[in-house]
């Protein structure tokens, strides 16, 4: 077995006084593969299946870093088993945090990554040389007509990506099918008036049987992109949607927050950067520093890097910081994050009342030379 | 809107010194529905959509308990949006733990619960008046022939439910289809010899497109039950599998552990008890107290209660404690947990070498009057 067929995982271990980090690391390698004590398995199985554990290196304060190399044969080429190998059972244990993974080329090819990526989303919106703008149709409880009216005004004002709020599903106030048709038509009408290329992204998250119907319906009305909560549908459903429908996908981080502890879980850049990108997200929403959620500046920078960095043949994906971002600070974020960013600004546009004027002001603030 | 159309959620809030618990609770209600500040929404939307927040009650040490009543209209009858409403965005916030939910009758009817339940699994295994026994085929890295040989000996020894280890997917050492056929045949052969009713539960977790193929294949070879990781496939995939294939489902908790913090996430009994049962699990595996994972005795008792308690018209489901349980202590667990329990014992049987003899000893230990 050659080196390129290994999945190298870097862990941060937090050890209690009586815990031996090397034993803890060996325990992880066994737990995530054979689920038996080391003494109960044959040398052949150990050699072929159990991860190879490097000696842990101390970071001080009971914290250690350790690398485990798993044979790719333990995954069998499936995203579901990859998730299970990475964090299935150890999610139930304490003091284990996955910091990062060195992805083998064959696994990257198998998973495939974004179907459109940054370049593809730029083509769809005809937006070059500047960041893209995204906003959300809200609030839940609004009628279809109200949401479509918002969509129209945002498109008129030049917002590139107009998505449903991720809480809009198929509630009686604005059922999916009616909302889809009205909002797609509203954005098309605005585009016809302005000559613009705004996209409406319906939120398609739904149960197993319903998901394909929503994706199909979105394609039928001419949508080119959708919003999806991959941790709600199962991560592989996003990959399947990418292959089946050809729609660009913006991924939302709903339900993922519990994995992001400093001493437990997965690093946000591994989950929202690597895993979401590998599974086909063209853009990934994350809670920006200084907003109403808690990521720090370094985490945001790390997510941006993981989404955009060269990674096998995978297309780069758009970081989409959001969550309490302000129109007035848009220029600051562009300067900080660069052009290959989607700025997701919702409430701050609504607070200005006139959505078209607010959108135009935002667009002006991020145009080159503005 | 009548009371029975409300979804009442009990939260445990952990507040920093400067945090106002009432404001934090109102923030949750807004975040999980309209995603706008309270001042930005109309009284009509607030009344119809935003949760109604009870006054928080102090528990001491900066901890508070608070109930929020969400209108069912915020869900629209979908399990995916239920998950999002319960914990989508607040998973990204600190100091919020969902303790429990009062389930409205209409939602219970909509979600449906176990297709077989405790009584159904007893019928399938012809096991009455005693707990059921479950074990796992392992380790990953074994050949199909080796796993089938294990399955045969476990069935010969009277283990009721013989499941794949949840890390067995479609790896080259024991590909799904070959393993399925060999293990199903091995268990059928043992049943023919003993007149017993052991079931083989193949592990069917797979990607979106592959999952139905594995379920179909399982049904085709005559399996009556399967093992599934619902947090890997997406929770609604389990419900769909229940409706589509009629197979009994044992659910595994892979990936769920990160939600189980004392001050954040969901209580294990809400996730593994209520949610897994509502979504169709007939049996739910959880890490038993004293094993190699960390649940305490009260949590195990609470999960058992949530799986078995009367709940609308839903069938009760089997608690399946596992994770380092010992043959020698089987009688203790039966006494403690009662007959309506599945004991999942893996490594401890393997450690005894002769799987048939070990299984018979275990079976004898839990037979009534033993």
PDB file of C-alpha atoms in Angstrom, chain B residues 18-196:
ATOM      1  CA  UNK B  18     -23.813  39.971  31.500  1.00  0.00           C
ATOM      2  CA  UNK B  19     -26.406  37.818  29.734  1.00  0.00           C
ATOM      3  CA  UNK B  20     -30.117  38.282  30.419  1.00  0.00           C
ATOM      4  CA  UNK B  21     -31.810  34.853  30.231  1.00  0.00           C
ATOM      5  CA  UNK B  22     -35.137  36.302  29.057  1.00  0.00           C
ATOM      6  CA  UNK B  23     -33.397  38.133  26.243  1.00  0.00           C
ATOM      7  CA  UNK B  24     -31.409  35.012  25.368  1.00  0.00           C
ATOM      8  CA  UNK B  25     -34.649  33.004  25.221  1.00  0.00           C
ATOM      9  CA  UNK B  26     -36.350  35.599  23.008  1.00  0.00           C
ATOM     10  CA  UNK B  27     -33.266  35.536  20.817  1.00  0.00           C
ATOM     11  CA  UNK B  28     -33.650  31.774  20.365  1.00  0.00           C
ATOM     12  CA  UNK B  29     -37.312  32.104  19.398  1.00  0.00           C
ATOM     13  CA  UNK B  30     -36.444  34.741  16.784  1.00  0.00           C
ATOM     14  CA  UNK B  31     -33.321  32.965  15.502  1.00  0.00           C
ATOM     15  CA  UNK B  32     -35.125  29.686  14.956  1.00  0.00           C
ATOM     16  CA  UNK B  33     -38.033  31.232  13.079  1.00  0.00           C
ATOM     17  CA  UNK B  34     -37.865  34.672  11.470  1.00  0.00           C
ATOM     18  CA  UNK B  35     -34.099  35.298  11.739  1.00  0.00           C
ATOM     19  CA  UNK B  36     -34.676  38.986  12.242  1.00  0.00           C
ATOM     20  CA  UNK B  37     -34.588  41.212  15.320  1.00  0.00           C
ATOM     21  CA  UNK B  38     -37.949  41.510  17.089  1.00  0.00           C
ATOM     22  CA  UNK B  39     -38.266  45.170  16.116  1.00  0.00           C
ATOM     23  CA  UNK B  40     -38.042  44.273  12.417  1.00  0.00           C
ATOM     24  CA  UNK B  41     -41.090  42.046  12.246  1.00  0.00           C
ATOM     25  CA  UNK B  42     -44.790  42.836  12.154  1.00  0.00           C
ATOM     26  CA  UNK B  43     -47.059  42.006  15.096  1.00  0.00           C
ATOM     27  CA  UNK B  44     -48.946  39.598  12.814  1.00  0.00           C
ATOM     28  CA  UNK B  45     -45.828  37.581  11.961  1.00  0.00           C
ATOM     29  CA  UNK B  46     -44.697  37.657  15.570  1.00  0.00           C
ATOM     30  CA  UNK B  47     -48.053  36.321  16.706  1.00  0.00           C
ATOM     31  CA  UNK B  48     -48.285  33.615  14.066  1.00  0.00           C
ATOM     32  CA  UNK B  49     -44.689  32.423  13.721  1.00  0.00           C
ATOM     33  CA  UNK B  50     -42.316  33.388  16.505  1.00  0.00           C
ATOM     34  CA  UNK B  51     -42.250  31.138  19.548  1.00  0.00           C
ATOM     35  CA  UNK B  52     -43.973  32.284  22.734  1.00  0.00           C
ATOM     36  CA  UNK B  53     -41.374  32.524  25.483  1.00  0.00           C
ATOM     37  CA  UNK B  54     -42.210  31.717  29.090  1.00  0.00           C
ATOM     38  CA  UNK B  55     -40.339  33.582  31.840  1.00  0.00           C
ATOM     39  CA  UNK B  56     -37.043  31.751  32.539  1.00  0.00           C
ATOM     40  CA  UNK B  57     -36.748  30.038  35.914  1.00  0.00           C
ATOM     41  CA  UNK B  58     -33.398  30.152  37.730  1.00  0.00           C
ATOM     42  CA  UNK B  59     -31.549  26.936  38.577  1.00  0.00           C
ATOM     43  CA  UNK B  60     -28.556  28.658  40.169  1.00  0.00           C
ATOM     44  CA  UNK B  61     -24.999  29.004  38.887  1.00  0.00           C
ATOM     45  CA  UNK B  62     -26.057  31.054  35.873  1.00  0.00           C
ATOM     46  CA  UNK B  63     -28.332  28.282  34.642  1.00  0.00           C
ATOM     47  CA  UNK B  64     -31.973  28.808  33.752  1.00  0.00           C
ATOM     48  CA  UNK B  65     -34.755  26.715  32.395  1.00  0.00           C
ATOM     49  CA  UNK B  66     -37.194  28.170  29.896  1.00  0.00           C
ATOM     50  CA  UNK B  67     -39.992  26.893  27.734  1.00  0.00           C
ATOM     51  CA  UNK B  68     -40.652  28.180  24.239  1.00  0.00           C
ATOM     52  CA  UNK B  69     -43.894  27.284  22.469  1.00  0.00           C
ATOM     53  CA  UNK B  70     -43.486  27.284  18.707  1.00  0.00           C
ATOM     54  CA  UNK B  71     -46.505  27.193  16.431  1.00  0.00           C
ATOM     55  CA  UNK B  72     -46.596  23.983  14.435  1.00  0.00           C
ATOM     56  CA  UNK B  73     -47.011  26.105  11.327  1.00  0.00           C
ATOM     57  CA  UNK B  74     -43.293  26.881  11.633  1.00  0.00           C
ATOM     58  CA  UNK B  75     -42.551  23.253  10.759  1.00  0.00           C
ATOM     59  CA  UNK B  76     -45.010  22.508   7.993  1.00  0.00           C
ATOM     60  CA  UNK B  77     -45.135  18.823   8.934  1.00  0.00           C
ATOM     61  CA  UNK B  78     -41.577  17.992   7.849  1.00  0.00           C
ATOM     62  CA  UNK B  79     -38.946  16.207   9.902  1.00  0.00           C
ATOM     63  CA  UNK B  80     -36.147  18.136   8.199  1.00  0.00           C
ATOM     64  CA  UNK B  81     -37.655  21.493   9.145  1.00  0.00           C
ATOM     65  CA  UNK B  82     -38.375  20.163  12.648  1.00  0.00           C
ATOM     66  CA  UNK B  83     -34.640  19.541  13.101  1.00  0.00           C
ATOM     67  CA  UNK B  84     -33.856  22.949  11.717  1.00  0.00           C
ATOM     68  CA  UNK B  85     -36.387  24.658  13.987  1.00  0.00           C
ATOM     69  CA  UNK B  86     -35.154  22.788  17.037  1.00  0.00           C
ATOM     70  CA  UNK B  87     -31.455  23.237  16.574  1.00  0.00           C
ATOM     71  CA  UNK B  88     -30.397  24.507  13.134  1.00  0.00           C
ATOM     72  CA  UNK B  89     -28.884  27.879  13.910  1.00  0.00           C
ATOM     73  CA  UNK B  90     -28.693  27.624  17.701  1.00  0.00           C
ATOM     74  CA  UNK B  91     -26.251  24.740  17.238  1.00  0.00           C
ATOM     75  CA  UNK B  92     -23.851  27.580  16.429  1.00  0.00           C
ATOM     76  CA  UNK B  93     -24.556  29.478  19.648  1.00  0.00           C
ATOM     77  CA  UNK B  94     -23.310  28.904  23.174  1.00  0.00           C
ATOM     78  CA  UNK B  95     -25.060  27.856  26.354  1.00  0.00           C
ATOM     79  CA  UNK B  96     -28.258  26.446  24.831  1.00  0.00           C
ATOM     80  CA  UNK B  97     -29.356  22.870  25.489  1.00  0.00           C
ATOM     81  CA  UNK B  98     -32.659  21.337  24.443  1.00  0.00           C
ATOM     82  CA  UNK B  99     -33.872  19.208  27.302  1.00  0.00           C
ATOM     83  CA  UNK B 100     -37.133  17.916  25.930  1.00  0.00           C
ATOM     84  CA  UNK B 101     -40.096  18.494  23.661  1.00  0.00           C
ATOM     85  CA  UNK B 102     -43.818  18.056  24.290  1.00  0.00           C
ATOM     86  CA  UNK B 103     -44.874  16.432  21.042  1.00  0.00           C
ATOM     87  CA  UNK B 104     -48.230  17.448  19.568  1.00  0.00           C
ATOM     88  CA  UNK B 105     -50.436  14.532  18.555  1.00  0.00           C
ATOM     89  CA  UNK B 106     -50.654  15.683  14.939  1.00  0.00           C
ATOM     90  CA  UNK B 107     -46.868  15.715  14.568  1.00  0.00           C
ATOM     91  CA  UNK B 108     -46.565  12.255  16.115  1.00  0.00           C
ATOM     92  CA  UNK B 109     -49.090  10.989  13.604  1.00  0.00           C
ATOM     93  CA  UNK B 110     -47.229  12.675  10.770  1.00  0.00           C
ATOM     94  CA  UNK B 111     -43.831  11.226  11.718  1.00  0.00           C
ATOM     95  CA  UNK B 112     -45.217   7.824  12.595  1.00  0.00           C
ATOM     96  CA  UNK B 113     -42.531   6.233  14.761  1.00  0.00           C
ATOM     97  CA  UNK B 114     -41.384   2.595  14.691  1.00  0.00           C
ATOM     98  CA  UNK B 115     -42.816   0.359  11.999  1.00  0.00           C
ATOM     99  CA  UNK B 116     -42.339  -2.780  14.108  1.00  0.00           C
ATOM    100  CA  UNK B 117     -41.481  -1.658  17.618  1.00  0.00           C
ATOM    101  CA  UNK B 118     -40.823  -3.922  20.561  1.00  0.00           C
ATOM    102  CA  UNK B 119     -43.749  -6.241  19.859  1.00  0.00           C
ATOM    103  CA  UNK B 120     -42.835  -6.504  16.188  1.00  0.00           C
ATOM    104  CA  UNK B 121     -39.195  -7.357  16.843  1.00  0.00           C
ATOM    105  CA  UNK B 122     -40.321  -9.984  19.359  1.00  0.00           C
ATOM    106  CA  UNK B 123     -42.549 -11.536  16.703  1.00  0.00           C
ATOM    107  CA  UNK B 124     -39.744 -11.556  14.147  1.00  0.00           C
ATOM    108  CA  UNK B 125     -37.403 -13.323  16.578  1.00  0.00           C
ATOM    109  CA  UNK B 126     -40.048 -15.402  18.391  1.00  0.00           C
ATOM    110  CA  UNK B 127     -38.564 -14.121  21.625  1.00  0.00           C
ATOM    111  CA  UNK B 128     -41.030 -13.508  24.421  1.00  0.00           C
ATOM    112  CA  UNK B 129     -40.602 -12.897  28.113  1.00  0.00           C
ATOM    113  CA  UNK B 130     -36.880 -12.135  27.957  1.00  0.00           C
ATOM    114  CA  UNK B 131     -34.530  -9.471  26.675  1.00  0.00           C
ATOM    115  CA  UNK B 132     -33.174  -9.861  23.163  1.00  0.00           C
ATOM    116  CA  UNK B 133     -29.517 -10.450  22.473  1.00  0.00           C
ATOM    117  CA  UNK B 134     -27.563  -8.650  19.798  1.00  0.00           C
ATOM    118  CA  UNK B 135     -23.990  -8.915  18.634  1.00  0.00           C
ATOM    119  CA  UNK B 136     -21.837  -7.455  15.882  1.00  0.00           C
ATOM    120  CA  UNK B 137     -19.903  -9.037  13.024  1.00  0.00           C
ATOM    121  CA  UNK B 138     -16.348  -7.718  13.133  1.00  0.00           C
ATOM    122  CA  UNK B 139     -13.632  -6.724  12.750  1.00  0.00           C
ATOM    123  CA  UNK B 140     -13.438  -4.595   9.634  1.00  0.00           C
ATOM    124  CA  UNK B 141     -10.747  -6.200   7.512  1.00  0.00           C
ATOM    125  CA  UNK B 142     -12.201  -9.701   7.865  1.00  0.00           C
ATOM    126  CA  UNK B 143     -13.187 -11.556   4.722  1.00  0.00           C
ATOM    127  CA  UNK B 144     -16.777 -12.312   3.804  1.00  0.00           C
ATOM    128  CA  UNK B 145     -16.184 -15.967   4.705  1.00  0.00           C
ATOM    129  CA  UNK B 146     -14.862 -15.045   8.145  1.00  0.00           C
ATOM    130  CA  UNK B 147     -17.794 -12.756   8.902  1.00  0.00           C
ATOM    131  CA  UNK B 148     -20.296 -15.353   7.682  1.00  0.00           C
ATOM    132  CA  UNK B 149     -18.591 -17.958   9.868  1.00  0.00           C
ATOM    133  CA  UNK B 150     -19.006 -15.658  12.881  1.00  0.00           C
ATOM    134  CA  UNK B 151     -22.651 -15.098  11.967  1.00  0.00           C
ATOM    135  CA  UNK B 152     -23.257 -18.830  11.767  1.00  0.00           C
ATOM    136  CA  UNK B 153     -21.762 -19.488  15.188  1.00  0.00           C
ATOM    137  CA  UNK B 154     -23.608 -16.611  16.850  1.00  0.00           C
ATOM    138  CA  UNK B 155     -26.895 -17.868  15.408  1.00  0.00           C
ATOM    139  CA  UNK B 156     -26.115 -21.413  16.478  1.00  0.00           C
ATOM    140  CA  UNK B 157     -25.573 -20.093  19.996  1.00  0.00           C
ATOM    141  CA  UNK B 158     -28.926 -18.315  20.053  1.00  0.00           C
ATOM    142  CA  UNK B 159     -28.085 -14.642  19.536  1.00  0.00           C
ATOM    143  CA  UNK B 160     -31.320 -13.046  18.287  1.00  0.00           C
ATOM    144  CA  UNK B 161     -29.943 -10.152  16.273  1.00  0.00           C
ATOM    145  CA  UNK B 162     -26.633 -10.476  14.474  1.00  0.00           C
ATOM    146  CA  UNK B 163     -25.689  -7.157  12.955  1.00  0.00           C
ATOM    147  CA  UNK B 164     -22.775  -5.924  10.909  1.00  0.00           C
ATOM    148  CA  UNK B 165     -20.381  -3.669  12.745  1.00  0.00           C
ATOM    149  CA  UNK B 166     -21.428  -0.139  11.805  1.00  0.00           C
ATOM    150  CA  UNK B 167     -18.041   0.441  10.180  1.00  0.00           C
ATOM    151  CA  UNK B 168     -18.673  -2.307   7.621  1.00  0.00           C
ATOM    152  CA  UNK B 169     -19.834  -0.543   4.475  1.00  0.00           C
ATOM    153  CA  UNK B 170     -18.633  -1.579   1.025  1.00  0.00           C
ATOM    154  CA  UNK B 171     -14.922  -1.986   1.602  1.00  0.00           C
ATOM    155  CA  UNK B 172     -12.947  -4.315  -0.654  1.00  0.00           C
ATOM    156  CA  UNK B 173     -12.300  -6.857   2.116  1.00  0.00           C
ATOM    157  CA  UNK B 174     -16.014  -7.636   2.482  1.00  0.00           C
ATOM    158  CA  UNK B 175     -18.132  -5.853  -0.139  1.00  0.00           C
ATOM    159  CA  UNK B 176     -21.740  -5.254   0.804  1.00  0.00           C
ATOM    160  CA  UNK B 177     -23.464  -7.566  -1.653  1.00  0.00           C
ATOM    161  CA  UNK B 178     -21.194 -10.553  -1.042  1.00  0.00           C
ATOM    162  CA  UNK B 179     -21.320 -10.052   2.722  1.00  0.00           C
ATOM    163  CA  UNK B 180     -25.094  -9.727   2.681  1.00  0.00           C
ATOM    164  CA  UNK B 181     -25.617 -12.967   0.816  1.00  0.00           C
ATOM    165  CA  UNK B 182     -23.072 -14.963   2.778  1.00  0.00           C
ATOM    166  CA  UNK B 183     -24.163 -13.770   6.229  1.00  0.00           C
ATOM    167  CA  UNK B 184     -27.882 -14.094   5.495  1.00  0.00           C
ATOM    168  CA  UNK B 185     -27.270 -17.638   4.239  1.00  0.00           C
ATOM    169  CA  UNK B 186     -25.116 -18.501   7.250  1.00  0.00           C
ATOM    170  CA  UNK B 187     -27.776 -17.359   9.713  1.00  0.00           C
ATOM    171  CA  UNK B 188     -30.498 -19.168   7.751  1.00  0.00           C
ATOM    172  CA  UNK B 189     -28.414 -22.353   7.863  1.00  0.00           C
ATOM    173  CA  UNK B 190     -27.973 -22.094  11.619  1.00  0.00           C
ATOM    174  CA  UNK B 191     -31.682 -21.395  12.092  1.00  0.00           C
ATOM    175  CA  UNK B 192     -32.488 -24.493  10.046  1.00  0.00           C
ATOM    176  CA  UNK B 193     -30.259 -26.556  12.314  1.00  0.00           C
ATOM    177  CA  UNK B 194     -31.533 -25.169  15.604  1.00  0.00           C
ATOM    178  CA  UNK B 195     -35.107 -24.278  14.758  1.00  0.00           C
ATOM    179  CA  UNK B 196     -34.173 -20.798  15.973  1.00  0.00           C
TER     180      UNK B 196
END
